[in-house]
XYZ file of C-alpha atoms in Angstrom:
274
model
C 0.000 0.000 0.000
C 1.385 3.453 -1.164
C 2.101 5.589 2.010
C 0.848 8.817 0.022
C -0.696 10.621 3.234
C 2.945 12.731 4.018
C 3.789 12.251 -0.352
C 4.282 15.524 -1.768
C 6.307 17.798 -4.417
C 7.699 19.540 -1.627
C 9.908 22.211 -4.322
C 6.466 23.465 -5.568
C 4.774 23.989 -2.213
C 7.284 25.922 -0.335
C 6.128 28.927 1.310
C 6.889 31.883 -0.996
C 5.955 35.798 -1.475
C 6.206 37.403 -4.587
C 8.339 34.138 -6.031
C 10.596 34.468 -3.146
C 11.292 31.820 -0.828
C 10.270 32.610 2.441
C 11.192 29.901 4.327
C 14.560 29.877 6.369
C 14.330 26.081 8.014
C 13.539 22.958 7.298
C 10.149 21.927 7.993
C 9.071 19.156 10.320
C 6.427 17.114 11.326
C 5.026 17.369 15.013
C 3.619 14.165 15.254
C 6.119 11.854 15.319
C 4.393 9.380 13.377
C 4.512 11.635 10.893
C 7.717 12.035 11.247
C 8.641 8.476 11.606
C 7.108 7.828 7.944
C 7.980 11.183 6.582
C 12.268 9.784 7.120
C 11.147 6.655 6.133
C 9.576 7.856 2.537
C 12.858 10.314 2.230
C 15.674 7.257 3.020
C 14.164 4.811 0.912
C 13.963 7.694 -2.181
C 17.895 8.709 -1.242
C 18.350 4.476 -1.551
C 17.044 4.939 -5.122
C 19.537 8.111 -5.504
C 21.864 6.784 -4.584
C 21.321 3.189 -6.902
C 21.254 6.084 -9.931
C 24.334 7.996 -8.973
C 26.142 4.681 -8.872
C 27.033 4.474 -5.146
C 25.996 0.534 -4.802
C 28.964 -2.146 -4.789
C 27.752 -5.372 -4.161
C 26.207 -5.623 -0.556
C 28.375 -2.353 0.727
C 27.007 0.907 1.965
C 24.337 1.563 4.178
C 22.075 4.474 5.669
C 20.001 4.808 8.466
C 17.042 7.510 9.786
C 17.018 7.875 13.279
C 13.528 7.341 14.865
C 11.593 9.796 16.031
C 9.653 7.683 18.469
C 12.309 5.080 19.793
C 15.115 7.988 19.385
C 17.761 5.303 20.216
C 16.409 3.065 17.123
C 17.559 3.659 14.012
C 16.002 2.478 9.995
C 18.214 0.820 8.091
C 18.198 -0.770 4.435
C 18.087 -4.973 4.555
C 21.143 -6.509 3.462
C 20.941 -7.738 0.065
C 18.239 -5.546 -1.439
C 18.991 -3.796 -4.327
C 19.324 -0.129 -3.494
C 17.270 0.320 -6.803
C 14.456 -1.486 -5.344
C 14.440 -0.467 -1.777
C 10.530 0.651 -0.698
C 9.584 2.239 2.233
C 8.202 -1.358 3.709
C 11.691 -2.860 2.662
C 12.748 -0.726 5.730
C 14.049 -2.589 9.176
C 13.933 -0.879 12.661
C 16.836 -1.539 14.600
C 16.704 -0.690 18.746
C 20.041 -0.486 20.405
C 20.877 -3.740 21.337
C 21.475 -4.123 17.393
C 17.515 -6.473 17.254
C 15.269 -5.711 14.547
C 12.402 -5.489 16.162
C 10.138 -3.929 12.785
C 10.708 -5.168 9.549
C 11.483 -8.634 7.928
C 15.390 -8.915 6.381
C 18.871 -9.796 6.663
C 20.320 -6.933 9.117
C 23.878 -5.556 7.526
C 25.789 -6.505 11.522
C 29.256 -4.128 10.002
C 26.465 -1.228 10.684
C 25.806 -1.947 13.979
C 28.137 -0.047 16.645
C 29.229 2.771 13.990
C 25.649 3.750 13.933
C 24.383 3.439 17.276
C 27.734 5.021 18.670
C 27.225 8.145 16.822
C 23.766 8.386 16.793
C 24.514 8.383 20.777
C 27.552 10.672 20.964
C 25.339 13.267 18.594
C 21.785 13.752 19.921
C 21.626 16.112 16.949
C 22.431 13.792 14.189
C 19.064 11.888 12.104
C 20.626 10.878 9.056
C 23.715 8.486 8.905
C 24.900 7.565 5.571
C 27.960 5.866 4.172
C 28.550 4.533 0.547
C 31.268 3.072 -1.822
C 30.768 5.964 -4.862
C 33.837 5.386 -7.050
C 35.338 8.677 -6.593
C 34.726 8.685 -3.126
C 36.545 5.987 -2.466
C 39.569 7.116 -4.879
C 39.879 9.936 -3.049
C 39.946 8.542 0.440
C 42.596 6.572 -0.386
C 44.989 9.592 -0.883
C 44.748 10.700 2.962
C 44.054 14.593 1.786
C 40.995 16.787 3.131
C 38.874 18.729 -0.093
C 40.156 22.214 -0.917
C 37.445 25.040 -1.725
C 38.500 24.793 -5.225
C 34.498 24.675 -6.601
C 31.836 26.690 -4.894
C 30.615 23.215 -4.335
C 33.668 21.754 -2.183
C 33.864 25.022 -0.243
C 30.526 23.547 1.938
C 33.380 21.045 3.328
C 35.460 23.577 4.555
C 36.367 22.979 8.769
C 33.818 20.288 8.331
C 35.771 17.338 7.366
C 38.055 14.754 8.802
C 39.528 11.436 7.932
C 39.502 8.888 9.761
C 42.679 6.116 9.523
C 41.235 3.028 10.084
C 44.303 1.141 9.454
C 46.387 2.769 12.125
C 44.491 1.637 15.042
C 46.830 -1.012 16.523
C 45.872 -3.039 19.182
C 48.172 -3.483 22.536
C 50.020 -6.451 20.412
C 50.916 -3.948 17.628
C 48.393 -5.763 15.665
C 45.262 -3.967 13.433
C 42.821 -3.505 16.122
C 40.019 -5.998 15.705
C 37.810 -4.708 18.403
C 34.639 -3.615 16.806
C 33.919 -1.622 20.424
C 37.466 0.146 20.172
C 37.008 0.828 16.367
C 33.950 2.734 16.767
C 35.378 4.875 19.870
C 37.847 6.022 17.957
C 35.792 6.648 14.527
C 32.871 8.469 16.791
C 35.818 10.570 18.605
C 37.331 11.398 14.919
C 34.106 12.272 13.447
C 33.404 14.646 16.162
C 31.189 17.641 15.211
C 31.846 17.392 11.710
C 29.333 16.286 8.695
C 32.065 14.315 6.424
C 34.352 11.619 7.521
C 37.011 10.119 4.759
C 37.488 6.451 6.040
C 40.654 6.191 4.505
C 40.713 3.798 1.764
C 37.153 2.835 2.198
C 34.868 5.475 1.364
C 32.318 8.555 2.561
C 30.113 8.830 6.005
C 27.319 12.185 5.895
C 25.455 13.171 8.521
C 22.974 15.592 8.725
C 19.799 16.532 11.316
C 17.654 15.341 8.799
C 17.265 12.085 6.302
C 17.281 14.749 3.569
C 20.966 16.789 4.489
C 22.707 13.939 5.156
C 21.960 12.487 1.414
C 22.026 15.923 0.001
C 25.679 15.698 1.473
C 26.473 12.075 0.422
C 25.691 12.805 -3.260
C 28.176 16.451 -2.818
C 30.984 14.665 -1.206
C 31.079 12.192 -3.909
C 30.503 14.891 -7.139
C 33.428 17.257 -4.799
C 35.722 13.697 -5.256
C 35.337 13.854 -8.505
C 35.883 17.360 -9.465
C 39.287 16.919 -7.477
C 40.258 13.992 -9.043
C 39.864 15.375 -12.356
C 41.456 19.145 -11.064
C 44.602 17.838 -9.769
C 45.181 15.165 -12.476
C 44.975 18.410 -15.243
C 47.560 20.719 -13.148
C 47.377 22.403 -9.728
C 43.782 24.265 -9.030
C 43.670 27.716 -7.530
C 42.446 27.939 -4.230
C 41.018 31.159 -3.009
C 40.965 33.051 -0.074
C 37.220 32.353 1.617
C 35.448 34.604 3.417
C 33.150 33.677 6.574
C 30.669 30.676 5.719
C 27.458 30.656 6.910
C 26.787 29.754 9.754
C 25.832 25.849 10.655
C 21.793 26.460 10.587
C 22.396 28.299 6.993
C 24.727 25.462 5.817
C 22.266 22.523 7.227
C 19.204 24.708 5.670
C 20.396 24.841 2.436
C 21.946 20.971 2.098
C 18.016 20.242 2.902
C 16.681 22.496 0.183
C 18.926 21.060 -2.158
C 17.856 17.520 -1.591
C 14.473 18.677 -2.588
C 14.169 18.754 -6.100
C 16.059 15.108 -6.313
C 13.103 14.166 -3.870
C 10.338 15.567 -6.728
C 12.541 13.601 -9.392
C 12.775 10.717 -7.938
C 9.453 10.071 -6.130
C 8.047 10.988 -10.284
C 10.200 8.542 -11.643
C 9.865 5.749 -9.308
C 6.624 5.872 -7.131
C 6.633 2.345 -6.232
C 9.379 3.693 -3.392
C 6.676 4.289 -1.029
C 4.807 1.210 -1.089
């Protein structure tokens, strides 16, 4: 059964006077069942972006809503689905003693701590999301932070961090194995920031909604790419920036421009919310 009770075009319906945008946040539901299907409708649509963008390899990747109900539960895709056929009922709840305790599927257990753990440390944080886009992983591997060498990778400035997976050693001098350890140290590395690099693995985006972290999933991996290409022609300019917004304005406007992918996708591929 389609879920179209909380479907919209959202781009068409903003609140606007005399064709300008009037809104300045991004809207939210007060009932939290609402809510709850409102992230729901937008993960399984950003599963479908990302299937388009190319950010599926094999069974990697993953991307979870925090619930609005249970706030230490989290939605999650079921291993093995397709992430161009993920639906809204597809969708598993996850409490946090890592059970499903909504949905029927295979649960993706590498998820586990590295979700809970931050969704913990950052009361803040709704969206989680972490894919294996090609040029997202090429550029981890090289260790470096973005430079504001597009408008678009200036949005990364003092926001991102990498974190080097393969130097955590355990007392032994061995990689540390520790899946409780490992996520310490990748929630303490992440810290306030909205992109992580896990070196020579791939991209994690958060966000205070469903719809910022994707918005900044999709960026980070078209910012890899336009750096990739940039430094393989010669050596970019990179200008002298002037104060960025602030973090409201910055979270504002990833959410506004997840929007219109939203309207494209939800056109294209309905069936998302059944």
């Amino acid at each position: 059964m389609r879920h179209t009770r909380l479907f919209s075009q959202s781009t068409y319906s903003l609140p606007q006077d005399n064709n300008r945008l009037t809104l300045r946040e991004p809207t939210r539901h007060l009932d939290p069942l609402q809510e709850r299907l409102h992230r729901k409708q937008r993960l399984a649509a950003s599963y479908r972006l990302f299937a388009a963008l190319g950010f599926e390899v094999g069974i990697a990747g993953h991307f979870t809503a925090r619930d609005p109900v249970e706030t230490d539960h989290y939605w999650i895709n079921p291993l093995g689905v397709p992430f161009s056929q993920i639906c809204v009922s597809h969708l598993l709840r996850v409490d946090g003693a890592g059970q499903v305790v909504e949905g029927d599927g295979v649960l993706n257990t590498s998820a586990l701590e590295l979700h809970y753990d931050l969704q913990k440390a950052r009361p803040d944080v709704v969206g989680i999301a972490h894919v294996h886009g090609f040029h997202g992983r090429v550029w981890s591997s090289l260790g470096k932070l973005f430079q504001p060498i597009t408008a678009e990778s200036a949005a990364f400035v003092d926001d991102q961090v990498i974190f080097e997976r393969h130097a955590l050693r355990a007392t032994d001098g061995r990689l540390e194995r520790n899946r409780e350890r490992v996520s310490e140290a990748f929630v303490k590395t992440f810290a306030q920031h909205h992109l992580l690099f896990w070196q020579n693995h791939g991209l994690w985006t958060v966000g205070q909604s469903v719809e910022t972290a994707a918005w900044r999933c999709i960026l980070a991996d078209d910012t890899a790419r336009a750096h990739l290409l940039a430094y393989s022609a010669g050596t970019p300019v990179i200008p002298d920036l002037d104060a960025g917004s602030d973090a409201a304005g910055k979270e504002f406007f990833a959410w506004l421009n997840f929007l219109p992918l939203w309207d494209r996708i939800c056109r294209e591929q309905p069936d998302l919310l059944d």
